[in-house]
XYZ file of C-alpha atoms in Angstrom:
759
model
C 71.036 110.341 82.738
C 68.950 108.214 85.094
C 67.054 106.976 82.049
C 70.292 105.443 80.783
C 71.614 104.116 84.099
C 68.273 102.521 84.976
C 68.001 100.903 81.558
C 67.716 97.120 81.556
C 69.668 96.538 78.356
C 67.821 93.892 76.292
C 70.792 91.585 75.739
C 68.459 88.912 74.351
C 67.726 91.201 71.385
C 71.353 91.923 70.502
C 72.524 90.717 67.112
C 75.817 88.929 66.561
C 78.152 91.066 64.454
C 80.833 89.889 62.020
C 84.441 90.720 62.727
C 85.232 91.936 59.228
C 85.038 95.554 60.383
C 87.282 95.016 63.406
C 90.665 96.659 63.046
C 93.477 94.727 64.763
C 96.682 96.443 65.853
C 99.683 95.443 67.914
C 100.864 98.527 69.798
C 103.649 99.515 72.187
C 104.021 102.356 74.651
C 106.677 102.822 77.349
C 107.753 99.203 76.833
C 104.245 97.777 77.296
C 102.818 95.792 74.380
C 99.116 95.224 73.823
C 96.588 94.159 71.218
C 94.082 96.778 70.122
C 90.659 95.875 68.701
C 88.688 98.746 67.167
C 85.165 98.224 65.808
C 83.663 101.200 63.970
C 80.458 101.884 62.028
C 81.275 105.274 60.493
C 84.168 106.153 58.165
C 85.116 109.125 60.325
C 85.821 106.830 63.293
C 88.350 104.577 61.550
C 91.208 106.854 62.589
C 89.830 107.151 66.133
C 92.353 108.045 68.827
C 91.422 106.940 72.313
C 91.065 109.424 75.147
C 93.052 107.240 77.568
C 95.788 105.676 75.423
C 97.711 108.343 73.560
C 101.003 108.011 71.739
C 101.055 104.216 71.359
C 103.004 103.194 68.261
C 101.931 100.363 65.949
C 104.136 97.279 65.908
C 104.874 94.987 62.943
C 102.563 91.985 62.923
C 101.709 89.040 60.731
C 98.364 87.441 59.941
C 97.766 83.948 58.648
C 94.382 82.185 58.593
C 92.924 84.629 61.074
C 95.781 84.371 63.593
C 97.695 87.564 64.329
C 101.221 87.435 65.710
C 103.561 90.149 66.928
C 106.807 89.991 68.854
C 106.284 90.071 72.603
C 102.535 89.341 72.422
C 100.528 86.104 72.637
C 98.747 85.124 69.403
C 95.356 86.705 68.782
C 92.844 84.704 66.731
C 89.826 86.058 64.836
C 87.329 83.704 63.278
C 83.732 82.496 63.286
C 82.594 85.686 64.975
C 84.997 85.239 67.888
C 88.192 86.815 69.189
C 90.429 84.516 71.205
C 93.395 85.528 73.348
C 94.646 82.711 75.549
C 91.682 81.407 77.559
C 89.513 84.440 76.843
C 87.019 84.266 73.990
C 85.009 87.359 73.045
C 82.002 87.675 70.739
C 80.807 91.006 69.329
C 77.153 92.045 69.432
C 75.099 95.102 68.595
C 71.685 96.402 69.677
C 69.666 97.405 66.602
C 68.796 101.054 66.206
C 65.081 100.637 66.892
C 65.687 98.670 70.116
C 67.848 101.357 71.745
C 66.763 104.208 73.989
C 65.532 107.267 72.039
C 68.398 109.269 73.562
C 70.994 106.892 72.108
C 69.303 106.850 68.726
C 69.334 110.644 68.731
C 72.986 111.012 69.733
C 74.525 108.114 67.783
C 74.002 109.778 64.412
C 71.804 107.028 63.008
C 74.352 104.197 63.082
C 72.865 100.694 62.785
C 73.884 99.788 66.336
C 73.864 102.623 68.934
C 75.003 100.108 71.573
C 77.825 97.610 71.080
C 78.680 94.751 73.399
C 81.223 92.014 74.032
C 80.248 88.723 75.636
C 82.563 86.167 77.222
C 82.469 83.199 79.569
C 83.501 84.162 83.102
C 85.027 80.741 83.706
C 86.928 80.191 86.954
C 88.721 83.540 86.794
C 88.587 86.355 89.346
C 87.823 89.909 88.247
C 89.182 93.138 89.724
C 89.601 96.784 88.802
C 86.928 99.229 87.578
C 88.326 101.881 89.895
C 86.340 103.582 92.637
C 83.550 101.226 93.716
C 81.820 100.204 96.913
C 81.973 96.624 98.137
C 84.925 94.266 98.081
C 87.744 93.939 95.583
C 86.171 91.040 93.679
C 83.815 92.289 90.949
C 82.126 89.031 90.032
C 78.310 88.717 90.256
C 77.752 92.480 90.024
C 77.358 95.093 87.320
C 78.998 98.511 87.082
C 78.391 101.606 84.988
C 81.227 103.866 83.925
C 79.607 107.276 83.949
C 80.800 110.033 86.263
C 78.142 110.994 88.770
C 77.895 113.115 91.910
C 76.975 110.206 94.149
C 78.686 109.622 97.517
C 80.159 106.181 98.231
C 77.478 104.161 99.987
C 77.009 100.374 99.925
C 75.312 99.302 96.700
C 75.570 102.663 94.952
C 76.835 102.777 91.396
C 78.207 104.679 89.565
C 80.246 107.057 91.696
C 82.461 110.039 90.888
C 85.061 108.206 88.764
C 84.749 106.309 85.478
C 87.321 103.498 85.138
C 86.539 101.074 82.285
C 89.437 98.731 83.113
C 89.155 95.104 84.153
C 91.861 92.813 85.514
C 91.138 89.116 84.919
C 93.131 86.733 87.123
C 93.294 82.984 86.641
C 95.916 80.500 87.861
C 98.363 83.248 88.707
C 98.261 84.951 85.291
C 96.467 88.196 84.557
C 94.844 89.791 81.547
C 94.134 93.499 81.284
C 91.086 94.750 79.389
C 90.930 98.511 78.879
C 87.872 99.878 77.127
C 89.188 103.146 75.731
C 85.774 104.706 75.296
C 84.393 107.841 76.904
C 80.803 106.910 76.078
C 78.932 105.372 79.021
C 79.830 101.716 79.428
C 78.461 98.830 81.464
C 80.482 95.920 82.841
C 78.128 93.078 83.810
C 80.176 90.304 85.406
C 77.598 87.643 86.088
C 74.800 89.869 87.355
C 72.330 89.183 84.527
C 73.729 85.720 83.765
C 75.931 84.007 86.374
C 78.289 82.404 83.858
C 78.619 85.260 81.379
C 80.435 88.570 81.326
C 79.172 91.446 79.205
C 80.798 94.756 78.323
C 78.462 97.236 76.636
C 79.227 100.670 75.184
C 76.399 103.164 74.663
C 78.068 104.596 71.573
C 78.872 103.966 67.914
C 82.344 102.389 68.300
C 84.200 99.994 70.561
C 87.936 100.347 71.285
C 89.538 97.629 73.418
C 93.133 97.013 74.553
C 94.273 93.589 75.792
C 97.584 92.605 77.389
C 98.854 89.703 79.504
C 101.378 89.187 82.284
C 101.666 88.786 86.003
C 99.180 90.918 87.971
C 101.957 93.433 88.718
C 102.891 93.593 85.034
C 99.278 94.176 83.983
C 98.775 96.984 86.517
C 102.083 98.519 85.511
C 101.021 98.214 81.869
C 97.813 100.142 82.469
C 99.565 103.141 84.004
C 102.171 103.187 81.255
C 99.597 102.885 78.471
C 97.459 105.677 79.927
C 100.335 107.822 81.229
C 102.785 107.621 84.101
C 101.694 109.225 87.358
C 103.065 112.687 87.991
C 105.810 112.968 90.619
C 104.255 114.855 93.546
C 105.998 117.479 95.625
C 107.122 116.117 98.979
C 104.667 118.252 100.945
C 101.753 116.516 99.210
C 102.642 113.364 101.190
C 102.428 115.129 104.560
C 99.385 115.693 106.754
C 96.539 117.924 105.481
C 93.680 119.530 107.409
C 90.365 120.565 105.875
C 86.838 121.466 106.879
C 83.773 122.641 105.050
C 84.611 125.403 105.929
C 87.395 127.369 107.543
C 85.442 130.386 106.447
C 87.681 133.356 107.320
C 91.255 134.353 108.071
C 90.784 134.047 111.820
C 89.481 130.481 111.529
C 92.535 129.489 109.496
C 94.930 131.112 111.953
C 93.211 129.416 114.895
C 93.653 125.993 113.335
C 97.323 126.581 112.568
C 97.943 127.907 116.079
C 96.171 124.922 117.638
C 98.334 122.495 115.677
C 101.417 124.353 116.850
C 100.253 124.486 120.477
C 99.625 120.732 120.503
C 102.894 119.929 118.694
C 101.032 118.306 115.778
C 102.611 118.212 112.319
C 100.714 120.123 109.628
C 101.553 120.524 105.966
C 98.552 122.340 104.486
C 95.195 123.889 105.342
C 92.451 123.544 102.741
C 89.798 126.153 101.923
C 86.295 125.140 100.894
C 83.777 127.286 99.001
C 83.284 129.990 101.633
C 86.614 131.678 100.869
C 85.147 132.978 97.610
C 83.218 136.156 96.958
C 79.690 135.093 96.053
C 80.888 131.603 95.061
C 82.737 133.073 92.089
C 85.738 130.962 91.131
C 89.121 132.686 91.141
C 87.939 135.301 93.643
C 88.438 135.905 97.366
C 85.926 137.348 99.793
C 87.179 140.814 100.793
C 85.176 140.546 104.035
C 86.237 137.099 105.215
C 89.805 137.320 103.876
C 90.592 141.053 103.741
C 94.365 140.667 103.191
C 94.757 137.177 101.857
C 98.314 137.521 100.573
C 99.471 138.585 104.018
C 97.851 135.463 105.492
C 99.408 133.254 102.839
C 102.883 134.737 103.384
C 102.518 134.516 107.163
C 101.674 130.802 107.027
C 104.355 130.131 104.440
C 106.930 131.388 106.931
C 105.758 128.592 109.238
C 105.816 126.044 106.412
C 102.024 125.741 106.176
C 100.532 125.840 102.696
C 97.047 126.856 101.546
C 95.031 124.901 98.971
C 91.701 126.324 97.673
C 88.773 124.492 96.152
C 88.147 125.491 92.518
C 84.929 124.173 90.989
C 84.213 124.360 87.252
C 80.904 126.293 87.494
C 81.452 129.958 86.558
C 78.910 132.412 87.938
C 76.812 134.259 85.378
C 77.216 137.867 86.456
C 77.744 140.968 84.384
C 81.087 142.588 85.130
C 82.572 139.428 86.678
C 85.863 139.229 84.812
C 86.152 135.436 84.552
C 82.638 135.120 83.153
C 83.045 138.043 80.770
C 86.383 136.788 79.453
C 85.107 133.241 79.032
C 82.044 134.509 77.193
C 84.208 136.690 74.948
C 86.404 133.712 74.083
C 83.436 131.374 73.626
C 84.698 128.636 75.923
C 81.486 127.520 77.666
C 79.415 124.390 77.075
C 76.471 124.960 74.736
C 72.924 123.643 74.841
C 71.274 121.898 71.893
C 70.476 125.321 70.398
C 74.143 126.348 70.420
C 73.631 128.856 73.215
C 75.633 128.846 76.475
C 74.028 126.290 78.775
C 73.003 127.977 82.032
C 72.363 125.991 85.193
C 73.307 126.295 88.819
C 75.882 124.977 91.263
C 76.895 127.020 94.336
C 76.266 130.143 92.265
C 72.656 129.573 91.236
C 73.272 130.781 87.693
C 76.397 129.267 86.236
C 78.039 128.130 83.016
C 80.695 125.475 82.549
C 83.933 125.616 80.535
C 84.098 123.088 77.706
C 87.375 121.363 78.577
C 87.163 119.183 75.454
C 88.401 122.257 73.549
C 91.943 123.610 73.643
C 90.643 127.191 73.847
C 88.879 126.411 77.135
C 91.869 124.559 78.593
C 94.151 127.477 77.722
C 91.692 129.954 79.269
C 91.458 127.922 82.494
C 95.219 127.422 82.723
C 95.738 131.182 82.539
C 93.220 131.751 85.340
C 94.798 129.056 87.539
C 98.298 130.438 87.042
C 97.309 133.997 87.889
C 95.140 132.981 90.878
C 97.796 130.745 92.440
C 100.640 133.178 91.800
C 98.824 136.251 93.098
C 97.643 134.590 96.309
C 100.462 132.173 97.072
C 98.424 128.981 96.743
C 100.403 125.731 96.801
C 97.919 123.560 94.905
C 94.351 123.348 93.621
C 91.406 121.202 94.716
C 89.031 120.307 91.854
C 85.559 119.389 93.149
C 82.071 119.101 91.569
C 83.865 118.164 88.348
C 81.746 115.235 87.135
C 80.419 117.937 86.473
C 77.770 118.202 89.201
C 74.719 120.403 88.700
C 72.402 121.581 91.470
C 69.863 123.446 89.343
C 68.453 123.213 85.833
C 65.338 125.057 84.744
C 64.609 126.186 88.293
C 64.807 122.721 89.897
C 67.499 120.275 91.033
C 67.882 117.550 88.397
C 67.450 114.074 89.946
C 70.806 112.943 88.588
C 72.625 116.255 89.282
C 73.981 116.229 85.714
C 73.985 118.418 82.622
C 71.668 117.356 79.788
C 73.345 114.651 77.743
C 72.306 116.534 74.598
C 74.534 119.492 75.540
C 77.328 120.215 73.073
C 81.047 120.068 73.792
C 82.952 120.915 70.656
C 81.970 118.275 68.117
C 80.710 115.879 70.804
C 77.572 115.498 72.838
C 77.810 115.571 76.620
C 76.937 111.849 76.461
C 80.347 111.196 74.896
C 82.334 113.945 76.603
C 81.051 113.755 80.197
C 83.443 111.045 81.414
C 86.364 113.166 80.199
C 85.327 116.400 81.890
C 87.511 116.063 84.990
C 90.445 114.845 82.899
C 90.340 117.995 80.750
C 89.939 120.218 83.797
C 92.888 118.540 85.531
C 95.056 118.932 82.436
C 94.272 122.661 82.284
C 94.865 123.105 86.014
C 98.140 121.202 85.794
C 99.272 123.412 82.951
C 98.484 126.553 84.939
C 100.385 125.425 88.041
C 103.330 124.112 86.004
C 103.755 127.612 84.543
C 104.844 128.716 88.039
C 107.951 126.533 87.806
C 107.096 123.977 90.475
C 105.569 120.532 90.616
C 101.808 120.925 90.312
C 99.649 119.465 93.058
C 95.983 118.856 92.207
C 93.306 116.883 94.018
C 90.297 115.728 92.021
C 87.011 114.034 92.835
C 86.172 112.810 89.325
C 88.345 111.236 86.670
C 88.964 108.801 83.820
C 91.989 106.611 82.956
C 94.876 109.049 82.560
C 93.828 111.250 85.483
C 96.984 110.030 87.281
C 99.052 112.120 84.862
C 97.790 115.249 86.582
C 96.142 114.660 89.943
C 95.637 112.846 93.217
C 92.148 111.441 93.823
C 89.973 111.409 96.908
C 86.833 109.334 97.266
C 84.366 112.099 98.059
C 81.672 112.476 100.659
C 82.026 109.506 102.989
C 80.612 109.454 106.527
C 81.942 109.066 110.056
C 81.232 105.357 110.427
C 83.391 102.292 110.887
C 81.764 100.858 107.769
C 83.076 103.782 105.720
C 86.566 103.418 107.159
C 86.517 99.703 106.289
C 85.190 100.521 102.812
C 88.183 102.757 102.156
C 90.609 99.816 102.068
C 89.230 97.936 99.029
C 88.274 101.251 97.402
C 91.830 102.622 97.508
C 93.283 99.240 96.539
C 90.970 99.141 93.528
C 91.956 102.671 92.506
C 95.601 101.567 92.633
C 94.818 98.498 90.520
C 93.042 100.811 88.060
C 95.971 103.143 87.473
C 95.518 105.717 90.269
C 98.377 105.268 92.763
C 97.834 108.516 94.716
C 94.476 108.442 96.459
C 92.907 108.933 99.857
C 89.669 109.042 101.804
C 88.471 111.752 104.168
C 90.010 110.686 107.483
C 87.440 110.715 110.271
C 84.595 110.814 107.767
C 83.084 113.841 106.023
C 79.440 113.584 107.031
C 77.941 112.775 110.473
C 79.679 113.229 113.821
C 82.849 111.276 114.450
C 83.882 109.759 117.790
C 87.355 109.757 119.342
C 88.090 106.041 118.955
C 86.918 106.055 115.333
C 88.996 109.139 114.582
C 92.078 107.586 116.183
C 91.745 104.295 114.313
C 91.140 106.206 111.084
C 94.109 108.494 111.683
C 96.409 105.483 112.071
C 95.017 104.029 108.857
C 95.278 107.430 107.168
C 98.945 107.584 108.148
C 99.392 104.888 105.468
C 97.071 106.421 102.844
C 98.924 107.748 99.790
C 96.998 111.005 100.433
C 96.425 111.862 104.121
C 93.724 114.471 104.813
C 91.251 114.953 107.646
C 88.046 116.539 106.295
C 84.627 117.168 107.860
C 81.353 118.741 106.770
C 79.547 121.905 107.701
C 77.474 121.400 110.846
C 79.308 118.301 112.059
C 81.413 117.920 115.201
C 84.939 119.277 114.872
C 87.453 116.502 114.282
C 90.915 118.036 114.129
C 93.445 115.759 115.901
C 93.247 117.913 119.044
C 89.429 118.151 119.111
C 88.795 115.515 121.801
C 91.544 116.491 124.234
C 93.688 114.029 126.151
C 94.481 111.188 126.000
C 93.300 111.289 122.391
C 95.470 114.193 121.262
C 98.680 112.422 122.322
C 97.580 109.250 120.556
C 96.761 111.205 117.388
C 100.157 112.880 117.607
C 101.899 109.505 117.520
C 99.991 108.500 114.399
C 100.882 111.767 112.649
C 104.513 111.502 113.710
C 104.609 107.953 112.377
C 103.528 109.319 108.992
C 106.492 111.680 109.015
C 108.857 108.864 110.050
C 107.659 106.991 106.948
C 108.213 109.865 104.516
C 111.472 108.547 103.002
C 109.729 105.244 102.224
C 106.558 106.927 100.952
C 108.514 109.353 98.805
C 110.526 106.476 97.355
C 107.292 104.626 96.549
C 105.987 107.800 94.917
C 109.068 107.877 92.723
C 108.587 104.211 91.863
C 104.991 104.979 90.885
C 106.257 107.796 88.663
C 109.002 105.725 87.054
C 107.337 102.320 86.831
C 103.618 102.926 87.251
C 103.230 100.704 90.318
C 100.702 101.634 93.038
C 101.725 102.463 96.601
C 98.874 100.371 98.050
C 98.765 96.803 96.742
C 96.403 93.908 97.414
C 98.302 90.828 98.558
C 97.406 88.906 95.407
C 99.545 91.252 93.303
C 102.587 89.538 94.804
C 101.051 86.118 95.617
C 98.519 85.603 92.789
C 98.178 81.853 93.315
C 97.423 82.085 97.051
C 93.630 81.962 97.635
C 93.943 83.715 101.012
C 95.829 86.605 99.405
C 92.539 87.800 97.904
C 91.646 89.771 101.024
C 89.909 93.123 101.449
C 91.066 93.997 104.975
C 94.857 93.847 104.563
C 97.218 95.457 102.104
C 100.845 96.015 101.236
C 102.448 99.448 101.317
C 104.989 98.928 98.572
C 106.308 95.401 98.751
C 107.928 95.595 102.195
C 105.199 96.527 104.693
C 101.974 94.600 105.352
C 99.207 96.446 107.203
C 96.226 94.852 108.926
C 94.177 97.828 110.177
C 91.547 97.619 112.901
C 88.258 98.439 111.178
C 85.573 97.703 113.768
C 84.471 99.445 116.934
C 85.870 98.167 120.215
C 88.288 95.682 118.649
C 91.588 95.218 120.488
C 92.797 92.195 118.540
C 92.396 90.761 115.063
C 93.424 87.890 112.844
C 96.149 88.527 110.281
C 97.035 86.444 107.259
C 100.755 86.385 106.494
C 101.635 85.324 102.917
C 104.496 82.898 102.132
C 107.928 83.949 103.381
C 109.322 85.492 106.514
C 107.603 88.355 108.342
C 108.590 90.467 111.331
C 106.268 92.318 113.652
C 107.189 95.948 113.009
C 106.658 97.012 116.622
C 107.806 94.060 118.723
C 110.283 92.303 116.453
C 108.702 88.826 116.652
C 109.442 86.654 113.600
C 106.870 84.545 111.744
C 106.952 82.270 108.742
C 104.063 82.358 106.293
C 101.699 81.332 104.963
C 99.788 81.343 108.219
C 96.966 82.988 110.116
C 97.981 84.785 113.239
C 96.017 86.347 116.082
C 97.582 89.656 117.108
C 96.900 92.343 119.662
C 95.736 95.668 118.267
C 95.911 98.359 120.940
C 94.578 101.838 120.283
C 98.090 103.246 120.118
C 98.984 101.592 116.806
C 97.835 99.271 114.026
C 99.295 95.829 113.227
C 102.231 96.086 110.816
C 104.568 93.382 109.513
C 107.771 93.818 107.541
C 108.823 91.379 104.852
C 112.029 89.461 105.527
C 115.024 90.706 103.562
C 113.749 94.279 103.246
C 115.094 97.528 104.688
C 112.650 100.407 105.182
C 114.094 103.928 104.967
C 112.791 106.066 107.850
C 113.697 109.431 109.334
C 113.096 111.593 112.382
C 109.567 113.058 112.335
C 109.925 116.746 111.514
C 107.260 118.998 110.021
C 106.765 120.909 107.896
C 108.780 119.226 105.163
C 111.574 121.214 103.579
C 113.493 118.819 101.364
C 113.503 115.155 100.422
C 117.196 114.958 101.259
C 117.270 113.176 104.573
C 120.073 114.327 106.843
C 119.048 111.656 109.353
C 118.345 108.311 107.709
C 117.487 105.108 109.498
C 116.845 101.769 107.813
C 114.588 99.316 109.626
C 115.970 95.900 108.638
C 114.010 92.644 108.676
C 116.633 89.923 108.470
C 116.821 87.648 105.449
C 119.521 85.833 103.518
C 119.738 88.779 101.135
C 118.850 92.286 102.347
C 117.966 95.265 100.204
C 116.409 98.653 100.703
C 116.569 101.840 98.723
C 115.637 105.477 99.099
C 115.008 108.189 96.507
C 116.106 111.721 97.349
C 115.843 115.084 95.628
C 114.825 118.622 96.540
C 111.231 117.548 97.077
C 110.171 120.122 94.503
C 111.056 121.198 90.976
C 112.498 119.156 88.131
C 116.098 118.605 89.284
C 116.794 114.891 88.987
C 117.486 113.093 92.257
C 119.188 109.788 92.995
C 118.508 106.344 94.401
C 120.713 105.245 97.314
C 120.774 101.630 98.453
C 121.309 99.523 101.534
C 122.644 96.093 100.592
C 123.447 93.232 102.903
C 123.346 89.570 103.801
C 122.698 87.400 106.853
C 123.673 83.724 107.106
C 122.298 83.129 110.579
C 125.497 84.204 112.338
C 126.986 87.164 110.488
C 125.106 90.280 109.366
C 126.874 92.508 106.842
C 125.440 95.814 105.620
C 126.714 98.304 103.061
C 125.180 101.693 102.313
C 125.709 102.994 98.764
C 125.041 106.718 99.036
C 124.474 108.399 95.662
C 122.789 111.523 97.003
C 125.874 113.821 97.262
C 124.440 115.753 100.218
C 125.742 115.794 103.809
C 124.347 113.381 106.383
C 124.065 113.808 110.101
C 123.623 110.087 110.636
C 122.852 106.849 108.806
C 121.800 103.872 110.918
C 120.369 100.430 110.443
C 118.103 99.093 113.169
C 117.361 95.405 113.755
C 114.801 94.260 116.321
C 114.263 90.971 118.068
C 117.881 89.742 118.066
C 120.230 88.663 120.836
C 123.296 90.763 121.701
C 126.036 90.220 119.073
C 129.357 88.844 120.255
C 131.398 91.117 118.011
C 131.037 93.681 115.225
C 131.883 97.113 113.877
C 129.804 100.253 114.475
C 127.208 98.575 116.651
C 125.164 99.451 119.711
C 122.695 97.161 121.445
C 119.984 97.781 124.004
C 116.755 95.998 124.991
C 116.651 93.717 121.972
C 117.371 96.497 119.476
C 120.585 96.428 117.448
C 121.735 99.673 115.827
C 124.493 99.677 113.248
C 126.208 102.947 112.328
C 126.553 103.179 108.547
C 128.115 106.652 108.409
C 131.314 105.143 107.037
C 129.323 103.108 104.509
C 129.686 99.664 106.119
C 128.966 97.869 109.379
C 128.644 94.281 110.561
C 127.620 92.182 113.531
C 128.269 88.550 114.397
C 126.731 86.057 116.783
C 128.380 82.922 118.136
C 126.855 79.704 116.842
């Protein structure tokens, strides 16, 4: 694989290709309309279905003099070797067979052009997306491979665990989405080789591209609807998770749970790394380390603590091992180029890998997942090493930690199928957990567009450094832009030894991550929230409790992601695309109502914040500001700077753990005053498929009179419903109000309340 990734593609020897063989389609899926351009060289590929976009229906279109038109889409023009859509002009090129790498010539079945490319002028546009990458949000001047690889996120490293061939082009407030629906390795060069030119190359025999326009929010929404709406997670998945490589036996797990309880720290789940297994055999438990696992699982379930095991794809080669024997009998493992099961090594030093490109293998894996989770009471599954990663081939560790690209997966080579490996594994795992009658929860390291249909993502083996914490912000924002709304980074850092201030700052930031898990490596300093004693434990507790206060808002954003495809974390430019200062890497929006400006550097006790246009209220102190402006703010260790958008109402609750139901008996809306006020909250059982309901807080404020009305559609009993307003003077009159120390509370139990101030 390194041969391919180190290849300096000879773009100067590419040949311009005619567009006569380009198939043009207008397609629609989930209300999103896009142009599809498909260039093929073999008859068998003309009916190609993309791995990411499935189920899109063709739309009626007309063509006249090379201009294609379809309702709801901008005109697309083909002519003189060029494709034009708005300001974007693409030319199609191919690398002749004899100029390509021998590996590509071998695996491309003798087509004239084993590598295809698009070229376009970069212009004045900004470029974002491409998923999990190091560096800032802006992609210009760099190049990126899409090829899944077991490579931890370090500055300058590429590629990483995920493959995300999606680009968002932003110019003058309008966006264009470009999705390359190809599983073959692809390269996006955005001014690296030539500062004014963008190049998209596919190391394969066909090129399948989707294009759609809109606002940045519409383009991001379009991607997640074209590739599949994110799964609705169970409520507990949004709580706090604790992991270490490894809690290696029953006693270690119990000690962690007891310590959380003793320190009054909320805990939703404990995660088990590879040492829970017997001999690193997947779907087994060590009888020595976990002698009565079901008893442990049931015991913790009584306390509301769930267990999530790691399940890697490598299956140990061992006679009599049921999973291996059954997989061999059913013929579900990847084959080498001699059509024999390919044997390598991962944690078990002789292993084979299921071929998830085949339905037989997915069905086999789903059955194993269902039985394993049901028998042992597991709440979810953690898919790791699923690029797939390989630690041994032919008695040595391969330099790229990958299977041979000549390996066979069904009718495909591993070159074509590798990027889809984690997607197939996640689909099979999802199917197995869904058979238990609950919402599946899966965490994955690797993925491809569509992975959001099945799994959360985490960014792999980071390190305990401020640089890695800072890196997590643009990385998670980019994953959200690229269709993955549920993602997180190992809080505190996985490798190296963390320090108390770093852990505290990271825990506050993690309290806003879509996925919130503390995880550390074997041999490193312990970093559970209680590990450093006081005063750090109390400060960590406040951060964790804040996460649980936010759960109604987070759960509502999760539902919005499921229904509309919008990410939880959003760069500021998604809402203010024409504001140059909104293109920042160190701030973000949680939903559209809450702006976070985390402290990312050691020793900092203050920072500068950019507030976009409109009104903003300091979440903690209640001070009001009008944007756009830069603002210097204090940033004590006990919290991170947060600002609420004027006219919004955030649903909050009392911090209780573990979670039981997403029906909030105690509901409190934090209101930031604006002429019109709106907030909403989604509630259901927090589990299962029973449809829930959206309730709304509606109101207005004209400078003197504040009126609020709560429309409760949940049909479950409430203990209390309040609205809280900070930073206001005592009202002169009103209904259902209480006021103390600059905080106004309005009781909405009857559905309505109001307050009025004298002019």
